């Protein structure tokens, strides 16, 4: 019997896969536990429509991420922090502080976990901080660290 999986089933397949299983396994395990449905014309058509919808949503998310990337790259965020002699700052500038400054100064909602600092910012100056907005889109945010007066 052909079955469309509604959830990931270990050693059988992923959600949305069409698999061939024995009639007994389908009747006694997959269908009662709502792990899958029979692959008839109606269910196959529903699956096709669902995949088209998911592709459309993924394309919209990618387009939104590209627009946000352009906006992020045009911004320059200023982070003020206490500093000692020679431009050395006390502690370091974290992604949390950068995200908070971006929200206050430019109204950008950036996730601190999406910022990829290679090394901690421990001196005054201007830095390029990569921000991963989408698996295919990474923007560079310009961050200027200045001494708090």
Tab-separated table of N, CA and C in Angstrom:
chain	number	residue	atom	x	y	z
A	1	UNK	N	0.843	-1.180	0.000
A	1	UNK	CA	0.000	0.000	0.000
A	1	UNK	C	0.885	1.239	0.000
A	2	UNK	N	0.544	2.218	-0.802
A	2	UNK	CA	1.279	3.481	-0.817
A	2	UNK	C	0.686	4.413	0.230
A	3	UNK	N	1.590	5.054	0.973
A	3	UNK	CA	1.178	5.916	2.081
A	3	UNK	C	1.947	7.229	1.987
A	4	UNK	N	1.276	8.350	2.267
A	4	UNK	CA	1.926	9.657	2.371
A	4	UNK	C	2.178	9.907	3.847
A	5	UNK	N	3.440	10.122	4.205
A	5	UNK	CA	3.787	10.325	5.618
A	5	UNK	C	3.423	11.741	6.058
A	6	UNK	N	2.769	11.839	7.210
A	6	UNK	CA	2.411	13.130	7.793
A	6	UNK	C	3.450	13.590	8.800
A	7	UNK	N	4.278	12.667	9.279
A	7	UNK	CA	5.356	12.970	10.222
A	7	UNK	C	6.569	12.135	9.834
A	8	UNK	N	7.738	12.499	10.360
A	8	UNK	CA	8.939	11.695	10.137
A	8	UNK	C	8.763	10.358	10.853
A	9	UNK	N	9.040	9.272	10.140
A	9	UNK	CA	8.969	7.938	10.732
A	9	UNK	C	10.354	7.320	10.592
A	10	UNK	N	10.939	6.942	11.719
A	10	UNK	CA	12.282	6.377	11.721
A	10	UNK	C	12.324	5.130	10.847
A	11	UNK	N	13.331	5.014	10.032
A	11	UNK	CA	13.604	3.905	9.118
A	11	UNK	C	12.557	3.760	8.007
A	12	UNK	N	11.709	4.780	7.831
A	12	UNK	CA	10.717	4.716	6.761
A	12	UNK	C	10.809	5.928	5.843
A	13	UNK	N	10.841	7.136	6.418
A	13	UNK	CA	10.952	8.327	5.587
A	13	UNK	C	10.620	9.597	6.348
A	14	UNK	N	10.716	10.700	5.622
A	14	UNK	CA	10.456	12.018	6.186
A	14	UNK	C	9.017	12.438	5.900
A	15	UNK	N	8.597	13.523	6.549
A	15	UNK	CA	7.262	14.075	6.342
A	15	UNK	C	7.094	14.462	4.872
A	16	UNK	N	5.971	14.061	4.273
A	16	UNK	CA	5.692	14.399	2.884
A	16	UNK	C	6.153	13.352	1.891
A	17	UNK	N	6.909	12.364	2.321
A	17	UNK	CA	7.371	11.302	1.421
A	17	UNK	C	6.228	10.338	1.116
A	18	UNK	N	6.274	9.779	-0.089
A	18	UNK	CA	5.333	8.732	-0.467
A	18	UNK	C	6.101	7.425	-0.408
A	19	UNK	N	5.668	6.524	0.487
A	19	UNK	CA	6.390	5.267	0.679
A	19	UNK	C	5.454	4.091	0.449
A	20	UNK	N	6.054	2.960	0.119
A	20	UNK	CA	5.303	1.731	-0.106
A	20	UNK	C	5.526	0.829	1.104
A	21	UNK	N	4.440	0.504	1.817
A	21	UNK	CA	4.533	-0.356	2.999
A	21	UNK	C	3.524	-1.488	2.856
A	22	UNK	N	3.698	-2.502	3.672
A	22	UNK	CA	2.748	-3.623	3.633
A	22	UNK	C	1.384	-3.156	4.146
A	23	UNK	N	0.341	-3.829	3.675
A	23	UNK	CA	-1.022	-3.453	4.058
A	23	UNK	C	-1.224	-3.521	5.564
A	24	UNK	N	-0.712	-4.549	6.203
A	24	UNK	CA	-0.875	-4.722	7.644
A	24	UNK	C	-0.193	-3.624	8.436
A	25	UNK	N	1.018	-3.236	8.038
A	25	UNK	CA	1.752	-2.165	8.730
A	25	UNK	C	1.004	-0.849	8.584
A	26	UNK	N	0.463	-0.615	7.399
A	26	UNK	CA	-0.295	0.620	7.182
A	26	UNK	C	-1.559	0.628	8.035
A	27	UNK	N	-2.328	-0.472	8.010
A	27	UNK	CA	-3.597	-0.534	8.750
A	27	UNK	C	-3.406	-0.516	10.259
A	28	UNK	N	-2.361	-1.190	10.752
A	28	UNK	CA	-2.207	-1.373	12.191
A	28	UNK	C	-1.290	-0.361	12.866
A	29	UNK	N	-0.395	0.280	12.137
A	29	UNK	CA	0.556	1.179	12.782
A	29	UNK	C	0.474	2.607	12.238
A	30	UNK	N	0.581	2.759	10.934
A	30	UNK	CA	0.712	4.114	10.381
A	30	UNK	C	-0.603	4.884	10.407
A	31	UNK	N	-1.671	4.292	9.915
A	31	UNK	CA	-2.953	5.010	9.846
A	31	UNK	C	-3.561	5.279	11.225
A	32	UNK	N	-3.614	4.308	12.164
A	32	UNK	CA	-4.206	4.600	13.483
A	32	UNK	C	-3.427	5.645	14.286
A	33	UNK	N	-2.109	5.678	14.126
A	33	UNK	CA	-1.285	6.626	14.886
A	33	UNK	C	-1.191	7.982	14.194
A	34	UNK	N	-1.918	8.139	13.076
A	34	UNK	CA	-1.921	9.392	12.310
A	34	UNK	C	-0.519	9.782	11.838
A	35	UNK	N	0.310	8.792	11.535
A	35	UNK	CA	1.645	9.041	10.992
A	35	UNK	C	1.594	9.213	9.482
A	36	UNK	N	0.499	8.772	8.863
A	36	UNK	CA	0.382	8.888	7.424
A	36	UNK	C	-1.049	8.681	6.977
A	37	UNK	N	-1.288	8.956	5.680
A	37	UNK	CA	-2.601	8.738	5.076
A	37	UNK	C	-2.402	7.948	3.792
A	38	UNK	N	-3.465	7.294	3.346
A	38	UNK	CA	-3.387	6.510	2.124
A	38	UNK	C	-3.138	7.445	0.939
A	39	UNK	N	-2.308	6.998	-0.001
A	39	UNK	CA	-1.930	7.829	-1.150
A	39	UNK	C	-2.959	7.689	-2.261
A	40	UNK	N	-4.160	8.249	-2.060
A	40	UNK	CA	-5.156	8.260	-3.131
A	40	UNK	C	-5.072	9.586	-3.887
A	41	UNK	N	-5.889	9.762	-4.908
A	41	UNK	CA	-5.790	10.964	-5.749
A	41	UNK	C	-6.003	12.248	-4.959
A	42	UNK	N	-6.993	12.265	-4.066
A	42	UNK	CA	-7.269	13.475	-3.285
A	42	UNK	C	-6.077	13.838	-2.407
A	43	UNK	N	-5.526	12.850	-1.702
A	43	UNK	CA	-4.401	13.123	-0.801
A	43	UNK	C	-3.143	13.510	-1.568
A	44	UNK	N	-2.922	12.909	-2.732
A	44	UNK	CA	-1.767	13.285	-3.554
A	44	UNK	C	-1.903	14.718	-4.040
A	45	UNK	N	-3.111	15.114	-4.427
A	45	UNK	CA	-3.345	16.487	-4.875
A	45	UNK	C	-3.132	17.466	-3.717
A	46	UNK	N	-3.626	17.111	-2.526
A	46	UNK	CA	-3.416	17.958	-1.350
A	46	UNK	C	-1.930	18.128	-1.053
A	47	UNK	N	-1.176	17.036	-1.174
A	47	UNK	CA	0.266	17.097	-0.933
A	47	UNK	C	0.948	18.026	-1.931
A	48	UNK	N	0.532	17.931	-3.196
A	48	UNK	CA	1.117	18.780	-4.237
A	48	UNK	C	0.832	20.257	-3.953
A	49	UNK	N	-0.403	20.571	-3.565
A	49	UNK	CA	-0.770	21.954	-3.243
A	49	UNK	C	-0.012	22.465	-2.019
A	50	UNK	N	0.157	21.592	-1.030
A	50	UNK	CA	0.881	21.975	0.187
A	50	UNK	C	2.349	22.282	-0.138
A	51	UNK	N	2.966	21.462	-0.996
A	51	UNK	CA	4.367	21.707	-1.367
A	51	UNK	C	4.506	23.006	-2.148
A	52	UNK	N	3.545	23.311	-3.036
A	52	UNK	CA	3.579	24.571	-3.776
A	52	UNK	C	3.486	25.749	-2.813
A	53	UNK	N	2.594	25.626	-1.827
A	53	UNK	CA	2.430	26.692	-0.835
A	53	UNK	C	3.725	26.894	-0.047
A	54	UNK	N	4.365	25.801	0.365
A	54	UNK	CA	5.618	25.894	1.121
A	54	UNK	C	6.713	26.549	0.281
A	55	UNK	N	6.767	26.221	-1.015
A	55	UNK	CA	7.766	26.838	-1.899
A	55	UNK	C	7.515	28.331	-2.018
A	56	UNK	N	6.240	28.726	-2.134
A	56	UNK	CA	5.897	30.140	-2.257
A	56	UNK	C	6.285	30.893	-0.990
A	57	UNK	N	6.003	30.294	0.173
A	57	UNK	CA	6.346	30.928	1.452
A	57	UNK	C	7.867	31.047	1.586
A	58	UNK	N	8.594	30.020	1.179
A	58	UNK	CA	10.058	30.061	1.247
A	58	UNK	C	10.604	31.155	0.335
A	59	UNK	N	10.015	31.318	-0.852
A	59	UNK	CA	10.457	32.367	-1.776
A	59	UNK	C	10.182	33.755	-1.190
A	60	UNK	N	9.031	33.921	-0.546
A	60	UNK	CA	8.710	35.202	0.087
A	60	UNK	C	9.678	35.511	1.225
A	61	UNK	N	9.998	34.494	2.033
A	61	UNK	CA	10.953	34.693	3.133
A	61	UNK	C	12.317	35.093	2.601
A	62	UNK	N	12.757	34.481	1.502
A	62	UNK	CA	14.041	34.825	0.897
A	62	UNK	C	14.018	36.262	0.392
A	63	UNK	N	12.933	36.669	-0.269
A	63	UNK	CA	12.822	38.039	-0.779
A	63	UNK	C	12.833	39.046	0.376
A	64	UNK	N	12.113	38.739	1.458
A	64	UNK	CA	12.097	39.631	2.621
A	64	UNK	C	13.480	39.738	3.245
A	65	UNK	N	14.200	38.624	3.312
A	65	UNK	CA	15.550	38.629	3.886
A	65	UNK	C	16.488	39.474	3.029
A	66	UNK	N	16.339	39.404	1.702
A	66	UNK	CA	17.196	40.212	0.819
A	66	UNK	C	16.907	41.699	0.995
A	67	UNK	N	15.627	42.064	1.140
A	67	UNK	CA	15.275	43.466	1.379
A	67	UNK	C	15.848	43.951	2.708
A	68	UNK	N	15.728	43.123	3.736
A	68	UNK	CA	16.259	43.484	5.046
A	68	UNK	C	17.780	43.603	4.999
A	69	UNK	N	18.433	42.761	4.198
A	69	UNK	CA	19.894	42.814	4.070
A	69	UNK	C	20.333	44.159	3.496
A	70	UNK	N	19.611	44.652	2.495
A	70	UNK	CA	19.943	45.953	1.909
A	70	UNK	C	19.783	47.048	2.958
A	71	UNK	N	18.703	46.972	3.736
A	71	UNK	CA	18.458	47.958	4.784
A	71	UNK	C	19.532	47.893	5.875
A	72	UNK	N	19.927	46.681	6.268
A	72	UNK	CA	20.937	46.504	7.315
A	72	UNK	C	22.288	47.054	6.866
A	73	UNK	N	22.647	46.812	5.611
A	73	UNK	CA	23.958	47.254	5.130
A	73	UNK	C	24.049	48.768	4.986
A	74	UNK	N	22.913	49.449	4.896
A	74	UNK	CA	22.929	50.918	4.796
A	74	UNK	C	23.048	51.568	6.173
A	75	UNK	N	22.797	50.832	7.228
A	75	UNK	CA	22.795	51.391	8.581
A	75	UNK	C	24.195	51.403	9.178
A	76	UNK	N	24.411	52.375	10.073
A	76	UNK	CA	25.645	52.421	10.852
A	76	UNK	C	25.212	52.570	12.308
A	77	UNK	N	25.546	51.585	13.098
A	77	UNK	CA	25.133	51.552	14.499
A	77	UNK	C	26.293	52.038	15.362
A	78	UNK	N	25.990	52.916	16.312
A	78	UNK	CA	27.003	53.442	17.228
A	78	UNK	C	26.756	52.850	18.611
A	79	UNK	N	27.776	52.186	19.154
A	79	UNK	CA	27.690	51.606	20.491
A	79	UNK	C	28.631	52.393	21.398
A	80	UNK	N	28.070	52.948	22.474
A	80	UNK	CA	28.884	53.710	23.422
A	80	UNK	C	29.229	52.814	24.592
A	81	UNK	N	30.516	52.859	24.991
A	81	UNK	CA	30.982	52.005	26.085
A	81	UNK	C	32.121	52.707	26.816
A	82	UNK	N	32.278	52.397	28.090
A	82	UNK	CA	33.362	52.992	28.874
A	82	UNK	C	34.697	52.454	28.385
A	83	UNK	N	35.690	53.346	28.318
A	83	UNK	CA	37.008	52.939	27.834
A	83	UNK	C	38.090	53.487	28.753
A	84	UNK	N	39.203	52.794	28.753
A	84	UNK	CA	40.353	53.224	29.546
A	84	UNK	C	41.383	53.886	28.645
A	85	UNK	N	42.644	53.835	29.071
A	85	UNK	CA	43.718	54.452	28.293
A	85	UNK	C	43.986	53.655	27.016
A	86	UNK	N	44.360	54.356	25.971
A	86	UNK	CA	44.749	53.711	24.720
A	86	UNK	C	43.594	53.102	23.938
A	87	UNK	N	42.371	53.501	24.226
A	87	UNK	CA	41.233	52.992	23.473
A	87	UNK	C	40.806	51.593	23.869
A	88	UNK	N	41.376	51.038	24.925
A	88	UNK	CA	40.968	49.707	25.404
A	88	UNK	C	39.680	49.877	26.199
A	89	UNK	N	38.722	49.028	25.923
A	89	UNK	CA	37.453	49.133	26.635
A	89	UNK	C	37.399	48.111	27.760
A	90	UNK	N	36.541	48.387	28.721
A	90	UNK	CA	36.366	47.480	29.844
A	90	UNK	C	35.409	46.375	29.403
A	91	UNK	N	35.870	45.151	29.394
A	91	UNK	CA	35.051	44.036	28.926
A	91	UNK	C	35.062	43.986	27.411
A	92	UNK	N	33.945	43.642	26.814
A	92	UNK	CA	33.845	43.597	25.363
A	92	UNK	C	32.417	43.942	24.951
A	93	UNK	N	32.258	44.265	23.675
A	93	UNK	CA	30.938	44.575	23.139
A	93	UNK	C	30.312	43.249	22.695
A	94	UNK	N	29.151	42.936	23.244
A	94	UNK	CA	28.490	41.671	22.919
A	94	UNK	C	27.452	41.870	21.819
A	95	UNK	N	27.007	40.761	21.255
A	95	UNK	CA	25.974	40.827	20.223
A	95	UNK	C	24.659	41.337	20.809
A	96	UNK	N	24.435	41.106	22.090
A	96	UNK	CA	23.227	41.607	22.750
A	96	UNK	C	23.210	43.138	22.729
A	97	UNK	N	24.359	43.750	23.037
A	97	UNK	CA	24.444	45.208	23.031
A	97	UNK	C	24.277	45.765	21.617
A	98	UNK	N	24.832	45.061	20.627
A	98	UNK	CA	24.709	45.503	19.233
A	98	UNK	C	23.250	45.418	18.796
A	99	UNK	N	22.569	44.325	19.127
A	99	UNK	CA	21.167	44.154	18.752
A	99	UNK	C	20.297	45.217	19.417
A	100	UNK	N	20.579	45.519	20.672
A	100	UNK	CA	19.814	46.534	21.391
A	100	UNK	C	20.043	47.916	20.774
A	101	UNK	N	21.298	48.241	20.417
A	101	UNK	CA	21.596	49.528	19.792
A	101	UNK	C	20.943	49.625	18.408
A	102	UNK	N	20.916	48.537	17.663
A	102	UNK	CA	20.286	48.534	16.338
A	102	UNK	C	18.787	48.792	16.460
A	103	UNK	N	18.170	48.236	17.495
A	103	UNK	CA	16.733	48.441	17.704
A	103	UNK	C	16.448	49.891	18.087
A	104	UNK	N	17.281	50.461	18.968
A	104	UNK	CA	17.067	51.835	19.420
A	104	UNK	C	17.354	52.850	18.321
A	105	UNK	N	18.443	52.672	17.578
A	105	UNK	CA	18.889	53.680	16.622
A	105	UNK	C	18.223	53.565	15.253
A	106	UNK	N	18.015	52.342	14.766
A	106	UNK	CA	17.506	52.170	13.409
A	106	UNK	C	16.168	51.435	13.364
A	107	UNK	N	15.687	50.961	14.490
A	107	UNK	CA	14.430	50.228	14.503
A	107	UNK	C	14.527	48.847	13.884
A	108	UNK	N	15.737	48.293	13.839
A	108	UNK	CA	15.947	46.964	13.255
A	108	UNK	C	15.813	45.901	14.331
A	109	UNK	N	14.967	44.903	14.074
A	109	UNK	CA	14.809	43.773	14.992
A	109	UNK	C	15.782	42.683	14.554
A	110	UNK	N	16.970	42.661	15.122
A	110	UNK	CA	17.973	41.659	14.764
A	110	UNK	C	18.165	40.706	15.930
A	111	UNK	N	18.238	39.419	15.634
A	111	UNK	CA	18.442	38.402	16.655
A	111	UNK	C	19.923	38.350	17.003
A	112	UNK	N	20.234	38.452	18.292
A	112	UNK	CA	21.636	38.440	18.711
A	112	UNK	C	22.320	37.121	18.369
A	113	UNK	N	21.551	36.044	18.269
A	113	UNK	CA	22.135	34.738	17.953
A	113	UNK	C	22.516	34.624	16.483
A	114	UNK	N	21.958	35.499	15.649
A	114	UNK	CA	22.248	35.456	14.213
A	114	UNK	C	23.509	36.253	13.865
A	115	UNK	N	24.015	37.033	14.818
A	115	UNK	CA	25.234	37.809	14.584
A	115	UNK	C	26.438	36.912	14.791
A	116	UNK	N	27.382	36.992	13.859
A	116	UNK	CA	28.529	36.097	13.889
A	116	UNK	C	29.818	36.892	14.115
A	117	UNK	N	30.150	37.104	15.367
A	117	UNK	CA	31.403	37.788	15.694
A	117	UNK	C	32.532	36.762	15.692
A	118	UNK	N	33.551	36.997	14.862
A	118	UNK	CA	34.696	36.079	14.828
A	118	UNK	C	35.459	36.129	16.144
A	119	UNK	N	35.646	37.333	16.642
A	119	UNK	CA	36.313	37.514	17.931
A	119	UNK	C	35.636	38.674	18.641
A	120	UNK	N	35.761	38.724	19.939
A	120	UNK	CA	35.098	39.761	20.725
A	120	UNK	C	35.650	41.144	20.365
A	121	UNK	N	34.777	42.144	20.398
A	121	UNK	CA	35.184	43.529	20.124
A	121	UNK	C	35.686	44.105	21.440
A	122	UNK	N	37.003	44.344	21.512
A	122	UNK	CA	37.606	44.801	22.767
A	122	UNK	C	38.346	46.127	22.625
A	123	UNK	N	38.107	46.845	21.516
A	123	UNK	CA	38.761	48.132	21.316
A	123	UNK	C	37.803	49.065	20.592
A	124	UNK	N	38.075	50.363	20.713
A	124	UNK	CA	37.268	51.345	20.006
A	124	UNK	C	37.562	51.251	18.513
A	125	UNK	N	36.581	51.612	17.684
A	125	UNK	CA	36.785	51.586	16.241
A	125	UNK	C	35.519	51.171	15.513
A	126	UNK	N	35.694	50.918	14.211
A	126	UNK	CA	34.573	50.521	13.362
A	126	UNK	C	34.753	49.063	12.957
A	127	UNK	N	33.679	48.304	13.039
A	127	UNK	CA	33.727	46.870	12.751
A	127	UNK	C	32.599	46.479	11.812
A	128	UNK	N	32.852	45.453	11.021
A	128	UNK	CA	31.833	44.853	10.167
A	128	UNK	C	31.353	43.580	10.876
A	129	UNK	N	30.074	43.517	11.203
A	129	UNK	CA	29.517	42.354	11.895
A	129	UNK	C	28.582	41.618	10.928
A	130	UNK	N	28.923	40.381	10.542
A	130	UNK	CA	28.022	39.622	9.670
A	130	UNK	C	26.761	39.192	10.432
A	131	UNK	N	25.605	39.392	9.799
A	131	UNK	CA	24.325	39.019	10.382
A	131	UNK	C	23.653	38.039	9.427
A	132	UNK	N	23.383	36.843	9.897
A	132	UNK	CA	22.750	35.809	9.061
A	132	UNK	C	21.230	35.969	9.155
A	133	UNK	N	20.624	36.504	8.096
A	133	UNK	CA	19.195	36.778	8.078
A	133	UNK	C	18.389	35.603	7.549
A	134	UNK	N	19.033	34.750	6.764
A	134	UNK	CA	18.383	33.612	6.094
A	134	UNK	C	19.519	32.655	5.761
A	135	UNK	N	19.267	31.370	5.619
A	135	UNK	CA	20.366	30.462	5.278
A	135	UNK	C	21.139	30.862	4.012
A	136	UNK	N	20.490	31.604	3.112
A	136	UNK	CA	21.160	32.026	1.879
A	136	UNK	C	21.548	33.499	1.876
A	137	UNK	N	21.182	34.258	2.919
A	137	UNK	CA	21.421	35.704	2.935
A	137	UNK	C	22.166	36.102	4.209
A	138	UNK	N	23.342	36.726	4.016
A	138	UNK	CA	24.106	37.267	5.134
A	138	UNK	C	24.420	38.722	4.827
A	139	UNK	N	24.111	39.619	5.764
A	139	UNK	CA	24.363	41.045	5.584
A	139	UNK	C	25.482	41.476	6.524
A	140	UNK	N	26.169	42.558	6.154
A	140	UNK	CA	27.225	43.094	7.003
A	140	UNK	C	26.728	44.389	7.643
A	141	UNK	N	26.672	44.396	8.962
A	141	UNK	CA	26.241	45.553	9.735
A	141	UNK	C	27.483	46.311	10.194
A	142	UNK	N	27.508	47.602	9.932
A	142	UNK	CA	28.636	48.427	10.352
A	142	UNK	C	28.379	48.908	11.779
A	143	UNK	N	29.314	48.579	12.677
A	143	UNK	CA	29.194	48.946	14.093
A	143	UNK	C	30.389	49.805	14.460
A	144	UNK	N	30.082	50.996	14.982
A	144	UNK	CA	31.146	51.889	15.438
A	144	UNK	C	31.119	51.922	16.961
A	145	UNK	N	32.246	51.579	17.571
A	145	UNK	CA	32.357	51.565	19.024
A	145	UNK	C	33.057	52.850	19.427
A	146	UNK	N	32.372	53.663	20.242
A	146	UNK	CA	32.928	54.951	20.690
A	146	UNK	C	32.942	55.000	22.201
A	147	UNK	N	33.776	55.915	22.712
A	147	UNK	CA	33.897	56.059	24.167
A	147	UNK	C	32.711	56.814	24.727
A	148	UNK	N	32.169	56.323	25.828
A	148	UNK	CA	31.051	56.979	26.493
A	148	UNK	C	31.577	58.197	27.221
A	149	UNK	N	30.901	59.322	27.028
A	149	UNK	CA	31.387	60.557	27.675
A	149	UNK	C	30.711	60.839	28.972
